[in-house]
Coordinates of C-alpha atoms in Angstrom, one line a residue:
Chain A
X1 CA 0.0 0.0 0.0
X2 CA 1.3 3.4 -0.9
X3 CA -0.1 6.4 1.1
X4 CA 0.6 9.9 -0.2
X5 CA -0.1 13.1 1.6
X6 CA -0.1 16.5 -0.1
X7 CA 0.8 19.1 2.5
X8 CA 3.2 19.2 5.4
X9 CA 1.3 21.3 7.9
X10 CA -0.1 19.9 11.2
X11 CA -2.8 17.9 9.4
X12 CA -0.4 16.3 7.0
X13 CA 2.2 15.5 9.6
X14 CA -0.3 14.0 12.1
X15 CA -1.8 11.9 9.3
X16 CA 1.6 10.6 8.3
X17 CA 2.5 9.7 11.9
X18 CA -0.9 8.0 12.4
X19 CA -0.5 6.0 9.1
X20 CA 2.9 4.8 10.2
X21 CA 1.6 3.9 13.7
X22 CA -1.3 1.8 12.3
X23 CA 0.6 0.3 9.4
X24 CA 4.3 -0.3 9.8
X25 CA 5.0 -1.7 6.3
X26 CA 3.2 0.6 3.9
X27 CA 5.1 3.5 2.3
X28 CA 4.1 6.9 3.5
X29 CA 5.1 9.9 1.4
X30 CA 4.4 13.5 2.4
X31 CA 4.8 16.3 -0.2
X32 CA 5.2 19.9 1.0
X33 CA 5.8 22.9 -1.2
X34 CA 7.8 25.0 1.3
X35 CA 11.6 24.6 1.6
X36 CA 11.5 24.6 5.4
X37 CA 11.2 21.7 7.8
X38 CA 7.4 21.2 8.5
X39 CA 6.5 24.0 10.8
X40 CA 3.5 25.6 12.6
X41 CA 2.0 28.8 11.4
X42 CA 0.5 29.1 14.9
X43 CA 4.0 29.6 16.2
X44 CA 4.9 32.5 13.9
X45 CA 3.8 35.3 16.3
X46 CA 6.2 33.9 18.9
X47 CA 9.0 33.8 16.3
X48 CA 8.3 37.5 15.6
X49 CA 8.8 38.4 19.2
X50 CA 12.1 36.3 19.5
X51 CA 10.5 34.0 22.1
X52 CA 11.6 31.2 19.8
X53 CA 14.0 30.7 17.0
X54 CA 12.9 29.5 13.6
X55 CA 13.4 25.9 14.8
X56 CA 10.9 26.6 17.6
X57 CA 8.2 26.7 15.0
X58 CA 8.9 23.2 13.7
X59 CA 6.1 20.7 14.2
X60 CA 8.6 18.1 15.3
X61 CA 11.8 18.8 17.1
X62 CA 13.9 15.8 16.4
X63 CA 15.9 16.3 13.1
X64 CA 15.5 12.6 12.3
X65 CA 11.9 12.4 13.2
X66 CA 10.6 11.7 9.7
X67 CA 13.3 9.4 8.6
X68 CA 13.1 7.4 11.8
X69 CA 9.4 6.9 11.1
X70 CA 10.1 6.1 7.5
X71 CA 8.0 9.0 6.3
X72 CA 9.4 10.3 3.0
X73 CA 9.3 14.0 2.9
X74 CA 9.4 15.5 -0.7
X75 CA 9.8 19.3 -1.0
X76 CA 8.0 20.2 -4.2
X77 CA 4.6 21.4 -5.3
X78 CA 1.9 19.1 -6.7
X79 CA 0.6 20.7 -9.9
X80 CA -2.0 18.2 -10.9
X81 CA -3.8 15.0 -9.8
X82 CA -4.7 12.4 -12.3
X83 CA -7.4 10.5 -10.4
X84 CA -7.9 7.9 -13.1
X85 CA -4.2 6.9 -13.2
X86 CA -4.0 7.6 -9.4
X87 CA -0.9 9.7 -10.0
X88 CA 0.4 13.1 -8.9
X89 CA 2.4 15.4 -11.1
X90 CA 5.0 17.6 -9.4
X91 CA 6.4 20.9 -10.5
X92 CA 9.7 19.2 -11.3
X93 CA 7.8 17.1 -13.8
X94 CA 8.2 13.8 -12.0
X95 CA 5.2 11.8 -11.0
X96 CA 4.2 9.9 -7.8
X97 CA 1.6 7.1 -7.8
X98 CA -0.7 6.6 -4.9
X99 CA -3.1 3.9 -3.6
X100 CA -4.6 6.3 -1.0
X101 CA -4.2 10.0 -1.1
X102 CA -4.8 12.7 1.5
X103 CA -5.2 16.3 0.5
X104 CA -4.0 18.5 3.3
X105 CA -2.8 21.5 1.3
X106 CA -4.1 24.1 3.8
X107 CA -5.1 27.6 2.9
X108 CA -3.5 30.8 1.6
X109 CA -4.0 34.4 2.5
X110 CA -6.5 36.3 0.4
X111 CA -5.3 39.6 -0.9
X112 CA -8.0 42.3 -0.8
X113 CA -8.9 44.0 -4.1
X114 CA -7.0 47.2 -3.3
X115 CA -4.8 49.3 -5.6
X116 CA -1.2 49.0 -4.7
X117 CA -1.2 45.6 -3.0
X118 CA 1.8 44.6 -5.2
X119 CA 4.1 47.3 -3.7
X120 CA 7.2 46.3 -1.8
X121 CA 6.6 46.5 2.0
X122 CA 3.3 44.8 2.0
X123 CA 3.3 41.3 3.5
X124 CA 1.0 38.6 4.7
X125 CA 2.0 36.9 8.0
X126 CA 1.4 33.3 6.8
X127 CA 4.7 31.6 6.1
X128 CA 8.1 31.5 7.9
X129 CA 9.4 33.6 4.9
X130 CA 6.8 36.2 5.6
X131 CA 8.0 36.2 9.2
X132 CA 11.6 36.9 8.1
X133 CA 10.4 39.8 5.9
X134 CA 8.3 41.3 8.7
X135 CA 11.2 41.1 11.2
X136 CA 13.3 43.1 8.7
X137 CA 10.9 46.0 8.5
X138 CA 9.1 45.9 11.9
X139 CA 11.9 47.8 13.8
X140 CA 11.2 49.7 17.0
X141 CA 9.4 53.0 16.1
X142 CA 8.5 51.9 12.5
X143 CA 5.0 52.8 11.3
X144 CA 3.1 49.6 10.7
X145 CA -0.4 49.2 9.4
X146 CA -2.2 45.9 10.0
X147 CA -5.1 45.3 7.7
X148 CA -7.7 43.0 9.3
X149 CA -8.5 42.4 13.0
X150 CA -9.8 38.9 12.6
X151 CA -8.3 36.0 14.5
X152 CA -5.0 36.0 12.5
X153 CA -4.7 39.7 12.5
X154 CA -5.2 39.8 16.3
X155 CA -2.7 37.0 16.9
X156 CA 0.0 39.1 15.0
X157 CA -1.1 42.3 16.7
X158 CA 0.5 41.4 20.0
X159 CA 3.7 40.3 18.3
X160 CA 4.0 43.6 16.5
X161 CA 3.2 45.6 19.6
X162 CA 6.0 43.7 21.4
X163 CA 8.4 44.7 18.6
X164 CA 7.6 48.3 19.7
X165 CA 6.4 49.5 16.4
X166 CA 3.9 52.3 15.9
X167 CA 0.9 50.2 15.1
X168 CA -2.5 51.0 13.5
X169 CA -5.1 48.3 13.0
X170 CA -7.8 48.7 10.3
X171 CA -10.9 46.5 10.4
X172 CA -13.8 46.7 7.9
X173 CA -16.3 45.2 10.4
X174 CA -17.7 47.1 13.3
X175 CA -15.6 45.3 15.9
X176 CA -12.5 43.2 16.4
X177 CA -12.6 39.4 15.8
X178 CA -16.2 39.7 14.5
X179 CA -16.4 36.0 13.6
X180 CA -15.2 34.9 17.1
X181 CA -16.7 37.3 19.6
X182 CA -19.8 39.5 20.0
X183 CA -20.0 43.3 20.0
X184 CA -19.4 43.6 23.8
X185 CA -16.3 41.4 23.8
X186 CA -15.0 42.9 20.5
X187 CA -15.3 46.4 21.9
X188 CA -13.6 45.4 25.2
X189 CA -10.7 44.0 23.2
X190 CA -10.4 47.2 21.2
X191 CA -10.5 49.3 24.4
X192 CA -7.8 47.2 25.9
X193 CA -5.5 47.4 22.8
X194 CA -6.1 51.2 22.6
X195 CA -5.1 51.6 26.2
X196 CA -1.9 49.8 25.4
X197 CA -1.1 52.3 22.7
X198 CA -2.4 50.5 19.6
X199 CA -4.5 52.6 17.2
X200 CA -7.6 50.5 16.3
X201 CA -9.9 51.8 13.6
X202 CA -13.1 49.6 13.1
X203 CA -15.7 50.2 10.4
X204 CA -12.8 51.5 8.3
X205 CA -11.5 50.4 5.0
X206 CA -8.3 50.8 3.1
X207 CA -9.0 52.3 -0.3
X208 CA -5.5 52.3 -1.8
X209 CA -1.9 51.9 -0.9
X210 CA 0.6 54.2 -2.7
X211 CA 4.4 54.7 -2.8
X212 CA 5.6 57.6 -0.6
X213 CA 9.0 59.2 -0.3
X214 CA 12.1 57.1 0.8
X215 CA 10.6 53.7 0.2
X216 CA 7.7 54.2 2.6
X217 CA 4.1 53.7 1.8
X218 CA 1.0 55.8 2.1
X219 CA -2.2 54.0 3.2
X220 CA -5.4 55.8 2.1
X221 CA -8.5 55.1 4.1
X222 CA -12.2 55.5 3.2
X223 CA -12.6 58.2 5.8
X224 CA -10.3 60.4 3.9
X225 CA -7.3 60.0 6.2
X226 CA -3.9 58.7 5.0
X227 CA -1.4 56.8 7.1
X228 CA 2.4 56.6 6.6
X229 CA 3.7 53.1 6.8
X230 CA 7.1 51.4 6.6
X231 CA 5.3 48.1 6.6
X232 CA 1.7 47.0 5.8
X233 CA 0.6 43.6 6.9
X234 CA -2.4 42.1 5.2
X235 CA -4.5 39.7 7.3
X236 CA -7.9 39.9 5.6
X237 CA -8.7 36.3 5.5
X238 CA -7.7 32.9 4.0
X239 CA -9.0 30.5 1.4
X240 CA -8.5 26.8 0.9
X241 CA -5.8 25.7 -1.5
X242 CA -8.0 23.9 -4.0
X243 CA -6.9 25.6 -7.2
X244 CA -4.7 22.7 -8.4
X245 CA -7.7 20.4 -8.2
X246 CA -9.5 22.0 -11.1
X247 CA -10.3 19.4 -13.7
X248 CA -9.4 16.5 -11.4
X249 CA -13.0 15.4 -10.9
X250 CA -12.8 16.1 -7.1
X251 CA -15.9 18.0 -5.9
X252 CA -15.0 21.2 -4.1
X253 CA -16.9 24.2 -2.7
X254 CA -15.1 26.4 -0.2
X255 CA -12.8 23.4 0.4
X256 CA -12.8 19.7 -0.7
X257 CA -16.2 18.2 -0.1
X258 CA -16.0 15.2 2.1
X259 CA -18.4 12.7 3.8
X260 CA -18.4 11.9 7.5
X261 CA -15.3 9.7 7.0
X262 CA -13.4 12.7 5.5
X263 CA -13.5 10.9 2.2
X264 CA -14.0 12.9 -1.0
X265 CA -16.2 11.9 -3.9
X266 CA -13.3 9.7 -5.1
X267 CA -13.1 6.7 -2.7
X268 CA -9.3 6.6 -2.4
X269 CA -8.9 10.4 -1.8
X270 CA -9.4 12.0 1.6
X271 CA -9.1 15.6 2.8
X272 CA -8.1 17.1 6.1
X273 CA -7.4 20.5 7.8
X274 CA -7.9 23.9 6.3
X275 CA -8.5 22.6 2.8
X276 CA -11.3 20.2 4.0
X277 CA -14.9 21.2 4.2
X278 CA -15.7 19.0 7.1
X279 CA -18.5 18.6 9.5
X280 CA -19.1 21.2 12.2
X281 CA -20.1 19.6 15.4
X282 CA -22.6 22.3 16.4
X283 CA -24.5 22.8 13.2
X284 CA -24.0 19.5 11.4
X285 CA -23.1 21.6 8.3
X286 CA -20.0 21.0 6.3
X287 CA -17.7 24.1 6.6
X288 CA -14.1 25.1 6.4
X289 CA -13.1 25.8 10.0
X290 CA -9.4 26.4 9.4
X291 CA -8.3 26.0 13.1
X292 CA -5.4 24.0 14.6
X293 CA -7.5 21.5 16.7
X294 CA -9.6 20.7 13.7
X295 CA -6.5 20.1 11.5
X296 CA -5.2 17.7 14.1
X297 CA -8.5 15.8 14.5
X298 CA -8.9 15.6 10.7
X299 CA -5.4 14.3 10.2
X300 CA -5.8 11.5 12.6
X301 CA -9.3 10.4 11.5
X302 CA -8.5 10.6 7.8
X303 CA -5.4 8.5 8.3
X304 CA -7.3 5.9 10.3
X305 CA -9.9 5.6 7.5
X306 CA -7.1 5.4 4.9
X307 CA -5.8 2.3 6.6
X308 CA -9.2 0.7 6.3
X309 CA -10.7 1.5 9.7
X310 CA -14.2 2.9 9.7
X311 CA -13.9 6.0 11.8
X312 CA -16.9 8.3 11.9
X313 CA -16.1 12.0 12.1
X314 CA -18.6 13.4 14.5
X315 CA -17.6 17.0 13.7
X316 CA -15.3 19.5 15.2
X317 CA -16.3 22.2 17.6
X318 CA -15.3 25.5 16.1
X319 CA -13.3 27.3 18.8
X320 CA -10.5 29.8 19.2
X321 CA -8.3 31.2 21.9
X322 CA -6.6 34.6 21.5
X323 CA -4.2 36.7 23.5
X324 CA -4.3 40.4 22.6
X325 CA -1.6 42.0 24.6
X326 CA -2.3 40.1 27.8
X327 CA -6.2 40.0 27.4
X328 CA -7.1 36.4 26.8
X329 CA -10.3 35.6 25.0
X330 CA -11.9 32.3 23.8
X331 CA -15.0 31.3 22.0
X332 CA -16.7 28.0 21.3
X333 CA -19.4 26.5 19.2
X334 CA -22.6 28.5 18.7
X335 CA -21.3 31.5 20.8
X336 CA -23.9 33.7 19.1
X337 CA -26.7 31.4 20.4
X338 CA -29.7 30.0 18.6
X339 CA -33.4 30.9 18.3
X340 CA -35.4 29.6 21.2
X341 CA -32.3 29.1 23.3
X342 CA -31.4 30.7 26.6
X343 CA -28.3 32.6 27.5
X344 CA -26.5 34.2 30.5
X345 CA -23.9 36.9 30.4
X346 CA -21.7 38.4 33.1
X347 CA -19.7 41.5 32.3
X348 CA -17.2 43.5 34.4
X349 CA -16.2 45.9 31.7
X350 CA -13.9 47.9 34.0
X351 CA -11.8 44.8 34.6
X352 CA -12.2 43.5 31.0
X353 CA -14.0 40.3 32.2
X354 CA -16.8 38.8 30.3
X355 CA -18.4 35.4 30.2
X356 CA -21.4 34.4 28.1
X357 CA -23.0 31.0 27.9
X358 CA -25.6 29.8 25.3
X359 CA -28.0 26.9 26.0
X360 CA -30.5 24.9 24.0
X361 CA -32.7 23.1 26.5
X362 CA -30.3 22.1 29.3
X363 CA -27.3 21.6 27.0
X364 CA -24.5 24.1 26.6
X365 CA -24.1 24.9 22.9
X366 CA -21.8 27.9 22.8
X367 CA -19.6 30.2 25.0
X368 CA -17.4 33.2 25.0
X369 CA -14.9 34.3 27.6
X370 CA -12.7 37.3 28.2
X371 CA -10.1 37.4 30.9
X372 CA -10.5 33.7 31.9
X373 CA -7.6 31.4 31.8
X374 CA -8.6 28.7 34.3
X375 CA -10.4 25.6 33.2
X376 CA -11.7 27.1 30.0
X377 CA -11.4 23.8 28.2
X378 CA -14.4 22.5 30.1
X379 CA -16.6 24.8 28.0
X380 CA -15.5 22.7 25.0
X381 CA -16.1 19.5 26.9
X382 CA -19.6 20.5 28.0
X383 CA -20.5 21.4 24.4
X384 CA -18.9 18.4 22.9
X385 CA -20.5 15.8 25.2
X386 CA -23.9 17.5 24.9
X387 CA -24.1 16.9 28.7
X388 CA -27.6 17.3 30.0
X389 CA -27.0 19.8 32.8
X390 CA -30.3 19.3 34.6
X391 CA -30.4 21.5 37.7
X392 CA -26.9 22.7 37.0
X393 CA -28.3 24.8 34.1
X394 CA -30.3 26.8 36.5
X395 CA -27.2 27.2 38.7
X396 CA -25.2 28.4 35.7
X397 CA -28.0 30.9 34.8
X398 CA -27.4 32.4 38.2
X399 CA -23.7 32.1 38.2
X400 CA -22.1 31.2 34.9
X401 CA -18.6 31.1 36.4
X402 CA -19.4 27.8 38.0
X403 CA -18.7 25.8 34.8
X404 CA -16.3 23.3 36.4
X405 CA -18.8 22.7 39.2
X406 CA -21.5 22.1 36.7
X407 CA -19.4 19.5 34.9
X408 CA -18.3 17.8 38.1
X409 CA -21.7 18.0 39.7
X410 CA -23.3 16.3 36.6
X411 CA -20.7 13.7 35.9
X412 CA -18.7 12.7 39.0
X413 CA -19.4 10.4 41.8
X414 CA -19.7 13.1 44.6
X415 CA -20.4 12.2 48.1
X416 CA -23.7 10.3 48.5
X417 CA -24.0 10.2 44.7
X418 CA -21.1 7.8 44.6
X419 CA -23.1 5.0 46.0
X420 CA -20.0 3.2 47.1
X421 CA -19.6 4.3 50.7
Chain B
X1 CA 3.3 -0.8 36.8
X2 CA 1.5 2.3 35.7
X3 CA 0.0 4.3 38.5
X4 CA -2.8 6.9 38.6
X5 CA -4.2 9.4 41.0
X6 CA -7.3 8.0 42.6
X7 CA -9.7 10.7 43.8
X8 CA -12.4 9.9 46.3
X9 CA -14.4 13.1 46.8
X10 CA -16.4 11.7 49.7
X11 CA -13.2 11.7 51.8
X12 CA -12.2 15.3 50.9
X13 CA -12.7 17.9 53.6
X14 CA -11.7 20.9 51.4
X15 CA -8.5 21.7 53.5
X16 CA -6.6 22.6 50.3
X17 CA -3.3 21.0 51.5
X18 CA -3.0 19.4 48.1
X19 CA -3.2 22.7 46.4
X20 CA -0.5 24.1 48.6
X21 CA 1.7 21.1 48.1
X22 CA 1.2 21.2 44.4
X23 CA 1.9 24.9 44.1
X24 CA 5.1 24.6 46.2
X25 CA 6.4 21.6 44.2
X26 CA 5.6 23.1 40.8
X27 CA 6.3 26.8 41.4
X28 CA 8.1 27.1 44.7
X29 CA 5.4 29.2 46.3
X30 CA 2.4 28.5 48.5
X31 CA -0.3 29.8 46.2
X32 CA -3.4 27.7 45.6
X33 CA -4.0 29.6 42.3
X34 CA -0.8 28.1 40.9
X35 CA -1.8 24.5 41.8
X36 CA -2.4 21.9 39.1
X37 CA -5.0 20.2 41.2
X38 CA -8.0 22.1 42.3
X39 CA -10.7 21.6 44.9
X40 CA -14.2 22.5 43.8
X41 CA -16.6 23.4 46.5
X42 CA -20.2 22.3 46.6
X43 CA -21.3 24.3 49.7
X44 CA -25.0 23.5 49.4
X45 CA -24.2 19.8 49.6
X46 CA -21.3 20.2 52.0
X47 CA -19.0 18.5 49.6
X48 CA -15.6 19.1 48.0
X49 CA -14.3 17.6 44.8
X50 CA -10.6 17.4 44.0
X51 CA -10.0 17.4 40.3
X52 CA -7.0 17.3 38.0
X53 CA -5.7 15.9 34.7
X54 CA -6.6 12.2 34.3
X55 CA -3.6 11.7 31.9
X56 CA -6.0 10.4 29.2
X57 CA -4.6 8.1 26.6
X58 CA -5.4 9.9 23.5
X59 CA -4.7 13.2 25.1
X60 CA -6.5 16.1 23.4
X61 CA -3.9 18.6 24.7
X62 CA -1.0 16.6 23.3
X63 CA -2.7 16.1 19.9
X64 CA -3.7 19.7 19.6
X65 CA -0.2 21.2 20.4
X66 CA 1.3 22.7 17.3
X67 CA 4.9 22.5 18.5
X68 CA 5.2 19.2 20.2
X69 CA 5.5 20.8 23.7
X70 CA 3.3 18.2 25.4
X71 CA 5.0 14.8 25.6
X72 CA 4.4 11.5 27.3
X73 CA 6.7 10.6 30.2
X74 CA 7.4 6.9 29.3
X75 CA 7.9 6.0 33.0
X76 CA 4.8 7.5 34.6
X77 CA 2.5 7.9 31.6
X78 CA 2.0 11.5 32.4
X79 CA 1.5 14.1 29.6
X80 CA 4.1 16.7 30.5
X81 CA 4.5 20.3 29.3
X82 CA 8.0 21.0 28.0
X83 CA 8.3 24.6 29.1
X84 CA 11.2 25.5 26.9
X85 CA 9.2 24.4 23.8
X86 CA 5.8 25.7 24.7
X87 CA 5.1 29.0 22.9
X88 CA 2.1 29.8 25.0
X89 CA -0.5 29.7 22.2
X90 CA -3.1 28.1 24.6
X91 CA -4.7 25.9 22.0
X92 CA -4.3 23.0 24.4
X93 CA -6.3 24.9 27.1
X94 CA -9.4 25.0 24.9
X95 CA -8.8 21.5 23.4
X96 CA -8.8 19.7 26.8
X97 CA -12.5 19.0 27.3
X98 CA -11.9 18.4 31.1
X99 CA -10.5 21.9 31.6
X100 CA -7.3 20.7 33.3
X101 CA -4.7 22.6 31.2
X102 CA -4.3 26.2 32.3
X103 CA -2.4 29.1 31.0
X104 CA 0.0 30.8 33.4
X105 CA 0.3 34.5 32.6
X106 CA 3.4 34.9 34.9
X107 CA 5.4 32.2 33.0
X108 CA 3.7 32.6 29.6
X109 CA 3.4 28.9 29.2
X110 CA 0.7 26.4 30.0
X111 CA 0.6 24.2 33.1
X112 CA -0.9 20.8 33.9
X113 CA -0.5 17.9 36.3
X114 CA 2.7 15.9 35.6
X115 CA 2.3 13.5 38.5
X116 CA 5.4 15.1 40.0
X117 CA 7.5 12.6 38.0
X118 CA 5.9 9.6 39.8
X119 CA 5.7 10.9 43.4
X120 CA 2.7 13.2 43.5
X121 CA 2.9 15.7 46.3
X122 CA -0.9 16.1 46.5
X123 CA -1.4 12.5 47.4
X124 CA 1.3 12.8 50.1
X125 CA -0.2 16.0 51.5
X126 CA -3.8 14.7 51.7
X127 CA -4.6 14.0 55.3
X128 CA -7.7 11.9 54.6
X129 CA -6.5 9.9 51.7
X130 CA -9.0 11.4 49.4
X131 CA -6.2 11.5 46.9
X132 CA -4.1 8.4 46.6
X133 CA -1.6 7.2 44.0
X134 CA -2.6 3.6 43.1
X135 CA -2.1 1.0 40.4
X136 CA -4.0 2.2 37.4
X137 CA -6.2 -0.9 37.2
X138 CA -7.6 -0.1 40.7
X139 CA -8.5 3.3 39.5
X140 CA -11.8 5.1 38.8
X141 CA -13.5 2.6 36.5
X142 CA -15.4 0.8 39.3
X143 CA -16.5 4.1 40.8
X144 CA -17.7 5.3 37.4
X145 CA -19.7 2.1 37.0
X146 CA -21.2 2.5 40.5
X147 CA -22.2 6.1 39.7
X148 CA -23.6 5.2 36.3
X149 CA -25.7 2.3 37.7
X150 CA -27.0 4.6 40.4
X151 CA -28.0 7.3 38.0
X152 CA -29.2 5.3 35.0
X153 CA -32.9 4.7 36.0
X154 CA -33.4 8.3 37.1
X155 CA -32.5 9.7 33.7
X156 CA -30.1 12.3 35.0
X157 CA -32.7 13.7 37.4

């Protein structure tokens, strides 16, 4: 059996390791189009702040990891898949045959349709190479404009601020992280960042970027203002890497369409991670989540199914955790709630604390938190297990901070409940 | 022989000795907020429940870590945070469905129970043996069965 994986991000690497663990004899080939060791984009902000070296971003730290596991790593780009011949064509014109194929090609940053985006000094923050370029320009005191205050923009924001640049953030939407947090939380994050010296402009758009004197840039905004910039970082969204699949016969939408075994419309081809339009646990809909835990889950489950196991993918809970200059936020599942559901919110805006829980019947379906670092994972657990909270739902409506007690009180053998003393 | 922490909440008096011992072992300070094991209070029922990482086999935190900073201790079976490698991204804190991996803002890395390398201080500090370190096969499964049997007919009432 010959397993081939396209993509060397978290999903691809975890799939390769899982394949090797389950099947010690088959050949496992992983093709990645970046020249680096497989690395984590999640770690790039920490590379920008010098918390880690480049090697600190690597997904696996042992230099011989892949050869020890007999995983062949090929550094090239797949230009085409011939699904009839079950063969991949590489940019160097060689071909690789496969028995089972995993598409884990991830996503790429989308460049907004703005005049001047091709000018030097405008970068995404997506690859290690982007990181190197940003470090060159983001010197202390440099004027930096960050386009986009979504999850990725906000993760970079802290790194840029720590590099002591003069930072302005531009967000089209009316708040920061609009797809992760509600108005109240988004506004609190903005207030927090502004207090720390970052200029945040929401409901604002970049109209054009022009060359200015001395190699600098001029960023023109829709409110008529113009900002000087030594560096512009574009973080306005990502899209799945499916372009190379055109004409292959694989069905795609926002990503590769898969069933609940992460199998595409071609039985020997699977998809995982940012490129995979997989099942969302909360809605049952098939969507591209593009988050690290989902990439890891997909990689493992797809690999198990590739070896002939029949693993049902029950869907991933969409969730994020963010640190904006020391203010930690997280959101889970249907954080915006559902019609006919119930919710509870607690705000302490002066202290930047916020907790919001969403219920359907007596089941937690979504949550948002700001300023909470202890036991936050239980929010994920309560959503994922669809635990019937019974009387603990009423307790949570009175005091939503007692999430751990709700979990323990509902599931654990406590005192007389235990029935064993 | 693999050993696990066995927790018997009915024996817990809520004295927090375990939190103090854990904090001192892990951070060198007596500060319950730094403890990896936590006592949850159920005042209306007069009960206390110690809770910490169960070192689950397919550890969510370990699988979700993007930089291989959570590794298995081959001797104790504990999933341990390698502080020099952890970048502090916190993905494990939301991935762990039990809520037992926490971010420490002072150290800028995450923290979780590591079984103190095979000699857990919480168990030694517990004056009522509510926390013991026992052979894994003696662990919680029988308690979970008893609890499930007790609760099944009542439909989670």
